[in-house]
């Protein structure tokens, strides 16, 4: 397939590109587009054939449901049922933005889009290009992250091209995503709201609006084969680079010493990378790639760099990746959740 490539400036959106993208979606095609979190791979959420195509383009198991993106608050009630009051309170505070809410679905939403579930995940993104595209396409865009299944989510147009060129009809490139980690997911379809995936909207931010909040155990721990994570996507080894990731946890000096020892052992044998705080980067001169994640306190920078760094490790065929911990105050939960998944829960305590 020949993929059309377009650059769109979020400050001055070219409406002819939006019209072209919209007509591709209406005729059942797929378009990758920017959001404030990561790039999405969009199709018509109300067309079962489009959802099937999304699974195929990503190589994603079709029991893993898609998020439906809207760009008008009024459209929520057309696809969801039993919407609780707290949803409106959360929407008031965090929509448009990096929050996905799960509701009981109605019959307008095909089961292909929801991976066979009777619930639907809905998000109203804040990115102006995402909003213009959703409106041009008829209002309901099913979109997972625009990566090949199992690879880190794309946060730049180049990442999307690397995974999707030749597989979809169009790629809209609007430069790097602001946040760089996927949206927070909260399930509002049962009695107590439950966070299924941490993101930019932290548990503390959710509690500002909610009296009660549970967290799916799969967010923190490796769940056994008998426990089913609530978000089917959480059961797959996700966000995974090709190399083996080891997270090294402990006091700063001990962490640096441990990683230096490992680099000495690996040197000349396997290709190594270290994800390092700016302060420590000079300690890791023996690594083939030192990824400077920035200042430990600048959590927005760390979050926005993470997936690019993991992809660089793949590009350079890195086999062993050591990472310091990045337990920052607000975004730390989301950053560590993604890193722990990339590491397949391989954490060394020193
Ligand atoms: O920031 C984001 O959310 C990005 C951008 C493109 O909006 N999208 C994204 O989609 O991350 P995806 O498909 O990569 O991740 C969606 C996650 C999956 O883990 C999926 O299992 C879960 O949401 N999910 C979707 N619908 C669900 C539902 N009805 N019930 C439980 N989990 C659901
Ligand atoms: Mg994804």
Short mmCIF file of C-alpha atoms and ligand atoms in Angstrom, two decimals:
data_model
loop_
_atom_site.label_atom_id
_atom_site.label_comp_id
_atom_site.label_asym_id
_atom_site.label_seq_id
_atom_site.Cartn_x
_atom_site.Cartn_y
_atom_site.Cartn_z
CA UNK A 1 0.00 0.00 0.00
CA UNK A 2 1.18 3.50 -0.81
CA UNK A 3 1.02 5.65 2.34
CA UNK A 4 0.31 9.39 1.96
CA UNK A 5 2.56 11.51 4.19
CA UNK A 6 1.41 14.95 5.37
CA UNK A 7 2.86 17.46 7.83
CA UNK A 8 0.31 19.57 9.67
CA UNK A 9 1.15 22.58 11.82
CA UNK A 10 -1.04 22.49 14.96
CA UNK A 11 -0.97 26.30 15.08
CA UNK A 12 -2.40 26.65 11.59
CA UNK A 13 -4.23 23.49 10.56
CA UNK A 14 -4.49 22.81 6.84
CA UNK A 15 -8.19 21.97 6.43
CA UNK A 16 -7.66 20.35 3.04
CA UNK A 17 -5.50 17.69 4.72
CA UNK A 18 -8.20 17.18 7.36
CA UNK A 19 -10.82 16.75 4.61
CA UNK A 20 -8.65 14.22 2.81
CA UNK A 21 -8.02 12.31 6.06
CA UNK A 22 -11.72 12.44 6.90
CA UNK A 23 -12.75 10.97 3.57
CA UNK A 24 -10.19 8.14 3.93
CA UNK A 25 -11.79 7.23 7.28
CA UNK A 26 -15.35 7.46 5.90
CA UNK A 27 -14.43 5.05 3.14
CA UNK A 28 -13.02 2.54 5.63
CA UNK A 29 -9.31 3.44 5.50
CA UNK A 30 -6.73 4.07 8.25
CA UNK A 31 -4.94 7.30 9.20
CA UNK A 32 -2.23 7.79 11.87
CA UNK A 33 -2.60 11.10 13.70
CA UNK A 34 -0.97 13.02 16.57
CA UNK A 35 -2.44 13.35 20.06
CA UNK A 36 -1.02 14.99 23.20
CA UNK A 37 -0.06 11.53 24.55
CA UNK A 38 1.21 9.36 21.66
CA UNK A 39 0.35 8.97 17.97
CA UNK A 40 -2.85 7.02 17.26
CA UNK A 41 -3.74 4.64 14.43
CA UNK A 42 -7.25 5.76 13.54
CA UNK A 43 -10.18 4.10 11.81
CA UNK A 44 -13.96 4.59 11.89
CA UNK A 45 -14.98 3.31 15.34
CA UNK A 46 -18.50 2.49 14.15
CA UNK A 47 -17.35 0.41 11.17
CA UNK A 48 -16.43 -3.17 12.13
CA UNK A 49 -14.33 -3.61 8.96
CA UNK A 50 -12.18 -0.60 9.95
CA UNK A 51 -11.50 -2.07 13.38
CA UNK A 52 -10.49 -5.38 11.82
CA UNK A 53 -8.06 -3.48 9.59
CA UNK A 54 -6.52 -1.75 12.62
CA UNK A 55 -5.78 -5.09 14.28
CA UNK A 56 -4.24 -6.34 11.07
CA UNK A 57 -2.05 -3.26 10.50
CA UNK A 58 -0.70 -3.42 14.08
CA UNK A 59 -0.43 -7.21 14.25
CA UNK A 60 -2.53 -6.93 17.41
CA UNK A 61 -4.66 -9.71 18.91
CA UNK A 62 -8.30 -8.87 18.19
CA UNK A 63 -9.41 -9.47 21.80
CA UNK A 64 -7.58 -6.29 22.80
CA UNK A 65 -10.14 -3.45 22.67
CA UNK A 66 -9.63 -0.04 21.04
CA UNK A 67 -10.20 3.41 22.56
CA UNK A 68 -12.90 5.48 20.83
CA UNK A 69 -11.81 9.11 20.42
CA UNK A 70 -14.42 11.88 20.32
CA UNK A 71 -14.13 15.64 19.84
CA UNK A 72 -17.49 16.79 21.19
CA UNK A 73 -18.79 16.12 24.71
CA UNK A 74 -22.29 15.55 23.30
CA UNK A 75 -21.06 12.51 21.37
CA UNK A 76 -20.34 10.53 24.54
CA UNK A 77 -24.00 9.78 25.19
CA UNK A 78 -24.44 8.44 21.67
CA UNK A 79 -22.08 5.51 22.29
CA UNK A 80 -22.11 4.92 26.08
CA UNK A 81 -24.81 3.90 28.59
CA UNK A 82 -25.22 4.31 32.36
CA UNK A 83 -22.81 7.24 32.45
CA UNK A 84 -22.30 8.04 36.17
CA UNK A 85 -22.17 11.60 37.52
CA UNK A 86 -18.49 11.22 38.37
CA UNK A 87 -17.78 10.89 34.64
CA UNK A 88 -19.06 14.40 34.06
CA UNK A 89 -17.03 15.67 37.01
CA UNK A 90 -13.89 14.02 35.61
CA UNK A 91 -14.64 15.34 32.12
CA UNK A 92 -15.09 18.85 33.51
CA UNK A 93 -11.65 18.69 35.02
CA UNK A 94 -9.58 16.60 32.60
CA UNK A 95 -11.28 16.61 29.17
CA UNK A 96 -10.16 17.38 26.60
CA UNK A 97 -6.98 15.66 27.75
CA UNK A 98 -5.02 12.50 28.55
CA UNK A 99 -7.78 10.58 30.33
CA UNK A 100 -9.73 7.57 29.00
CA UNK A 101 -12.97 6.51 30.69
CA UNK A 102 -14.67 3.13 30.32
CA UNK A 103 -18.47 2.80 30.22
CA UNK A 104 -21.10 0.24 29.28
CA UNK A 105 -21.35 0.44 25.48
CA UNK A 106 -24.55 0.71 23.48
CA UNK A 107 -25.40 -1.13 20.26
CA UNK A 108 -24.00 1.62 18.00
CA UNK A 109 -20.47 0.46 18.86
CA UNK A 110 -19.55 -2.78 17.07
CA UNK A 111 -18.04 -5.55 19.17
CA UNK A 112 -15.05 -5.61 16.78
CA UNK A 113 -14.06 -2.20 18.19
CA UNK A 114 -14.32 -3.33 21.82
CA UNK A 115 -12.61 -6.69 21.39
CA UNK A 116 -15.89 -8.45 22.19
CA UNK A 117 -16.42 -6.60 25.51
CA UNK A 118 -19.73 -4.94 26.43
CA UNK A 119 -17.87 -1.83 27.58
CA UNK A 120 -16.29 0.97 25.57
CA UNK A 121 -13.25 3.12 26.37
CA UNK A 122 -13.70 6.78 25.40
CA UNK A 123 -11.20 9.64 25.21
CA UNK A 124 -11.55 13.30 24.17
CA UNK A 125 -7.99 14.34 23.24
CA UNK A 126 -6.80 17.95 23.58
CA UNK A 127 -4.45 18.03 20.58
CA UNK A 128 -5.93 20.48 18.04
CA UNK A 129 -4.99 18.30 15.05
CA UNK A 130 -6.58 15.24 16.70
CA UNK A 131 -9.77 17.20 17.27
CA UNK A 132 -9.92 18.58 13.72
CA UNK A 133 -9.27 15.10 12.29
CA UNK A 134 -11.95 13.41 14.46
CA UNK A 135 -14.53 16.00 13.44
CA UNK A 136 -13.63 15.74 9.75
CA UNK A 137 -13.96 11.94 10.00
CA UNK A 138 -17.48 11.93 11.46
CA UNK A 139 -16.85 12.10 15.20
CA UNK A 140 -15.78 8.60 16.32
CA UNK A 141 -12.23 7.41 15.77
CA UNK A 142 -11.07 4.04 17.11
CA UNK A 143 -7.36 4.34 17.76
CA UNK A 144 -4.73 2.29 19.50
CA UNK A 145 -1.20 3.64 19.64
CA UNK A 146 0.25 3.65 16.09
CA UNK A 147 3.02 1.12 16.73
CA UNK A 148 3.45 -2.46 15.63
CA UNK A 149 2.07 -4.54 18.51
CA UNK A 150 4.70 -5.04 21.24
CA UNK A 151 6.91 -2.10 20.22
CA UNK A 152 7.10 1.15 22.21
CA UNK A 153 4.31 3.63 21.38
CA UNK A 154 5.25 6.25 18.77
CA UNK A 155 5.85 9.78 20.02
CA UNK A 156 7.15 11.33 16.76
CA UNK A 157 6.19 11.16 13.09
CA UNK A 158 9.42 9.25 12.41
CA UNK A 159 8.41 6.54 14.89
CA UNK A 160 5.07 6.17 13.09
CA UNK A 161 6.75 5.97 9.67
CA UNK A 162 9.16 3.31 10.94
CA UNK A 163 6.25 1.06 11.98
CA UNK A 164 3.36 1.95 9.67
CA UNK A 165 4.73 3.08 6.30
CA UNK A 166 3.15 0.91 3.61
CA UNK A 167 0.55 -0.54 6.02
CA UNK A 168 -1.97 2.31 6.25
CA UNK A 169 -3.46 5.00 3.96
CA UNK A 170 -2.09 8.17 5.54
CA UNK A 171 0.24 9.50 8.24
CA UNK A 172 -0.30 13.00 9.66
CA UNK A 173 2.92 14.29 11.25
CA UNK A 174 2.67 17.22 13.68
CA UNK A 175 6.02 16.76 15.41
CA UNK A 176 6.77 15.27 18.84
CA UNK A 177 3.90 14.55 21.28
CA UNK A 178 3.86 16.71 24.41
CA UNK A 179 3.38 14.02 27.04
CA UNK A 180 4.90 10.95 25.42
CA UNK A 181 3.08 8.33 27.55
CA UNK A 182 -0.39 6.89 26.87
CA UNK A 183 -3.51 8.23 28.61
CA UNK A 184 -4.63 7.28 32.10
CA UNK A 185 -7.43 4.70 31.90
CA UNK A 186 -10.22 4.57 34.48
CA UNK A 187 -13.06 2.05 34.45
CA UNK A 188 -16.39 3.62 35.44
CA UNK A 189 -18.52 0.64 34.43
CA UNK A 190 -18.52 -0.94 37.91
CA UNK A 191 -19.40 0.42 41.37
CA UNK A 192 -16.02 1.73 42.46
CA UNK A 193 -13.95 3.55 39.80
CA UNK A 194 -10.82 1.58 39.00
CA UNK A 195 -7.60 2.84 37.45
CA UNK A 196 -6.39 0.33 34.85
CA UNK A 197 -3.40 2.26 33.49
CA UNK A 198 -1.57 5.23 35.06
CA UNK A 199 -0.76 8.22 32.88
CA UNK A 200 -0.33 11.98 33.01
CA UNK A 201 -3.54 12.23 35.09
CA UNK A 202 -2.18 10.65 38.28
CA UNK A 203 -4.11 8.73 40.95
CA UNK A 204 -3.85 11.84 43.16
CA UNK A 205 -5.40 13.97 40.43
CA UNK A 206 -8.25 11.46 40.05
CA UNK A 207 -8.82 11.48 43.83
CA UNK A 208 -9.30 15.24 43.70
CA UNK A 209 -12.57 14.47 41.93
CA UNK A 210 -13.44 10.98 43.23
CA UNK A 211 -14.32 9.78 46.75
CA UNK A 212 -13.19 6.26 45.99
CA UNK A 213 -10.59 4.85 43.62
CA UNK A 214 -9.33 1.30 43.22
CA UNK A 215 -6.29 0.34 41.19
CA UNK A 216 -6.05 -2.80 39.08
CA UNK A 217 -3.31 -4.98 40.68
CA UNK A 218 -1.85 -5.51 37.18
CA UNK A 219 -0.63 -1.89 37.26
CA UNK A 220 1.99 -2.70 39.89
CA UNK A 221 2.59 -6.41 39.92
CA UNK A 222 3.11 -9.26 37.58
CA UNK A 223 -0.20 -11.09 37.60
CA UNK A 224 -0.30 -14.85 37.28
CA UNK A 225 -2.02 -16.69 34.43
CA UNK A 226 -5.21 -17.06 36.56
CA UNK A 227 -5.72 -13.35 37.16
CA UNK A 228 -7.14 -11.41 34.29
CA UNK A 229 -6.03 -7.78 34.06
CA UNK A 230 -9.06 -5.55 33.47
CA UNK A 231 -7.45 -3.85 30.47
CA UNK A 232 -6.71 -6.76 28.14
CA UNK A 233 -3.73 -4.82 26.76
CA UNK A 234 -1.99 -5.01 30.13
CA UNK A 235 -1.57 -8.78 29.86
CA UNK A 236 0.72 -8.64 26.85
CA UNK A 237 4.42 -7.89 27.21
CA UNK A 238 4.14 -4.32 26.15
CA UNK A 239 6.36 -1.36 25.43
CA UNK A 240 9.12 -3.82 24.77
CA UNK A 241 12.46 -3.10 23.14
CA UNK A 242 14.39 -6.03 21.61
CA UNK A 243 17.13 -5.96 24.26
CA UNK A 244 16.81 -7.26 27.81
CA UNK A 245 15.90 -4.46 30.22
CA UNK A 246 17.09 -4.51 33.86
CA UNK A 247 15.85 -1.87 36.27
CA UNK A 248 18.35 -1.25 39.05
CA UNK A 249 16.75 -0.08 42.29
CA UNK A 250 18.51 1.22 45.40
CA UNK A 251 20.59 4.07 46.77
CA UNK A 252 22.11 6.19 44.03
CA UNK A 253 25.75 5.24 44.70
CA UNK A 254 24.91 1.53 44.85
CA UNK A 255 22.94 1.74 41.61
CA UNK A 256 25.79 3.45 39.78
CA UNK A 257 28.34 0.96 41.15
CA UNK A 258 26.20 -2.06 40.15
CA UNK A 259 25.61 -0.80 36.61
CA UNK A 260 29.32 0.01 36.16
CA UNK A 261 30.23 -3.53 37.21
CA UNK A 262 27.74 -5.00 34.77
CA UNK A 263 29.09 -2.79 31.96
CA UNK A 264 32.60 -4.08 32.71
CA UNK A 265 31.39 -7.67 32.51
CA UNK A 266 29.44 -7.05 29.29
CA UNK A 267 32.11 -4.96 27.59
CA UNK A 268 33.19 -6.43 24.23
CA UNK A 269 30.63 -9.25 24.60
CA UNK A 270 27.23 -7.64 24.15
CA UNK A 271 26.01 -4.18 23.18
CA UNK A 272 24.85 -2.21 26.20
CA UNK A 273 22.81 0.88 26.97
CA UNK A 274 22.06 2.79 30.18
CA UNK A 275 19.06 5.01 30.90
CA UNK A 276 20.63 7.56 33.17
CA UNK A 277 19.87 10.71 35.06
CA UNK A 278 21.92 13.64 33.66
CA UNK A 279 24.04 13.72 36.80
CA UNK A 280 25.28 10.15 36.41
CA UNK A 281 25.81 9.92 32.68
CA UNK A 282 29.58 10.31 32.83
CA UNK A 283 29.78 7.24 35.07
CA UNK A 284 28.68 4.98 32.25
CA UNK A 285 31.40 5.62 29.66
CA UNK A 286 31.73 1.88 28.98
CA UNK A 287 28.17 1.60 27.64
CA UNK A 288 27.62 1.63 23.86
CA UNK A 289 24.71 4.03 24.35
CA UNK A 290 24.09 6.33 27.31
CA UNK A 291 20.57 7.74 27.16
CA UNK A 292 20.49 10.98 29.09
CA UNK A 293 16.95 11.06 30.48
CA UNK A 294 17.43 14.58 31.82
CA UNK A 295 17.26 16.00 35.31
CA UNK A 296 15.66 13.54 37.77
CA UNK A 297 13.26 16.28 38.88
CA UNK A 298 12.10 17.18 35.39
CA UNK A 299 9.57 14.39 35.13
CA UNK A 300 7.84 15.74 32.03
CA UNK A 301 11.14 15.51 30.14
CA UNK A 302 11.79 11.96 31.35
CA UNK A 303 8.29 10.83 30.31
CA UNK A 304 8.54 12.40 26.88
CA UNK A 305 11.96 10.83 26.18
CA UNK A 306 11.28 7.29 27.33
CA UNK A 307 9.85 5.70 24.18
CA UNK A 308 12.29 7.45 21.87
CA UNK A 309 15.17 6.08 23.94
CA UNK A 310 13.76 2.54 23.90
CA UNK A 311 13.42 2.75 20.11
CA UNK A 312 17.02 4.03 19.80
CA UNK A 313 18.14 0.94 21.68
CA UNK A 314 16.41 -1.18 19.01
CA UNK A 315 17.91 0.86 16.16
CA UNK A 316 21.38 0.25 17.58
CA UNK A 317 20.74 -3.45 18.29
CA UNK A 318 21.38 -3.05 22.00
CA UNK A 319 21.21 -6.38 23.83
CA UNK A 320 21.46 -5.34 27.50
CA UNK A 321 19.69 -2.21 28.75
CA UNK A 322 20.21 -1.04 32.33
CA UNK A 323 17.92 1.62 33.75
CA UNK A 324 18.07 3.70 36.87
CA UNK A 325 14.73 4.21 38.66
CA UNK A 326 12.66 7.28 37.85
CA UNK A 327 10.17 7.41 40.72
CA UNK A 328 9.29 11.07 40.26
CA UNK A 329 6.47 12.52 42.40
CA UNK A 330 3.60 12.90 39.91
CA UNK A 331 4.42 11.12 36.67
CA UNK A 332 6.65 8.55 38.35
CA UNK A 333 3.89 5.98 38.63
CA UNK A 334 3.26 6.09 34.89
CA UNK A 335 6.96 6.19 33.97
CA UNK A 336 7.81 3.22 36.19
CA UNK A 337 4.71 1.28 35.04
CA UNK A 338 5.96 1.49 31.42
CA UNK A 339 9.58 0.78 32.33
CA UNK A 340 8.61 -2.24 34.45
CA UNK A 341 6.60 -3.63 31.54
CA UNK A 342 9.48 -3.03 29.14
CA UNK A 343 11.66 -4.92 31.62
CA UNK A 344 9.18 -7.79 31.94
CA UNK A 345 9.36 -7.14 35.73
CA UNK A 346 13.12 -7.70 35.80
CA UNK A 347 14.16 -5.47 38.73
CA UNK A 348 17.42 -5.88 40.64
CA UNK A 349 17.51 -4.44 44.16
CA UNK A 350 21.01 -3.38 45.26
O1 LIG B 1 -3.10 7.86 24.99
C1 LIG B 1 -3.74 6.91 24.52
O2 LIG B 1 -4.63 6.33 25.18
C2 LIG B 1 -3.41 6.44 23.10
C3 LIG B 1 -3.79 7.56 22.14
C4 LIG B 1 -3.67 7.17 20.70
O3 LIG B 1 -5.08 8.04 22.44
N1 LIG B 1 -4.07 5.22 22.80
C5 LIG B 1 -3.68 4.02 23.34
O4 LIG B 1 -4.39 2.92 22.88
O5 LIG B 1 -2.80 3.92 24.15
P1 LIG B 1 -3.90 1.43 23.07
O6 LIG B 1 -4.85 0.62 22.25
O7 LIG B 1 -2.46 1.30 22.73
O8 LIG B 1 -4.17 1.12 24.57
C6 LIG B 1 -5.51 1.01 25.02
C7 LIG B 1 -5.59 0.18 26.27
C8 LIG B 1 -5.33 -1.30 26.03
O9 LIG B 1 -4.56 -1.81 27.11
C9 LIG B 1 -6.74 -1.89 26.05
O10 LIG B 1 -6.73 -3.22 26.48
C10 LIG B 1 -7.46 -0.97 27.02
O11 LIG B 1 -6.94 0.28 26.75
N2 LIG B 1 -8.90 -0.91 26.77
C11 LIG B 1 -9.55 -0.39 25.71
N3 LIG B 1 -10.89 -0.57 25.81
C12 LIG B 1 -11.11 -1.20 26.98
C13 LIG B 1 -12.27 -1.68 27.67
N4 LIG B 1 -13.48 -1.53 27.16
N5 LIG B 1 -12.09 -2.30 28.86
C14 LIG B 1 -10.85 -2.45 29.39
N6 LIG B 1 -9.72 -2.02 28.78
C15 LIG B 1 -9.84 -1.41 27.60
MG1 LIG B 2 -0.56 0.66 22.70
#
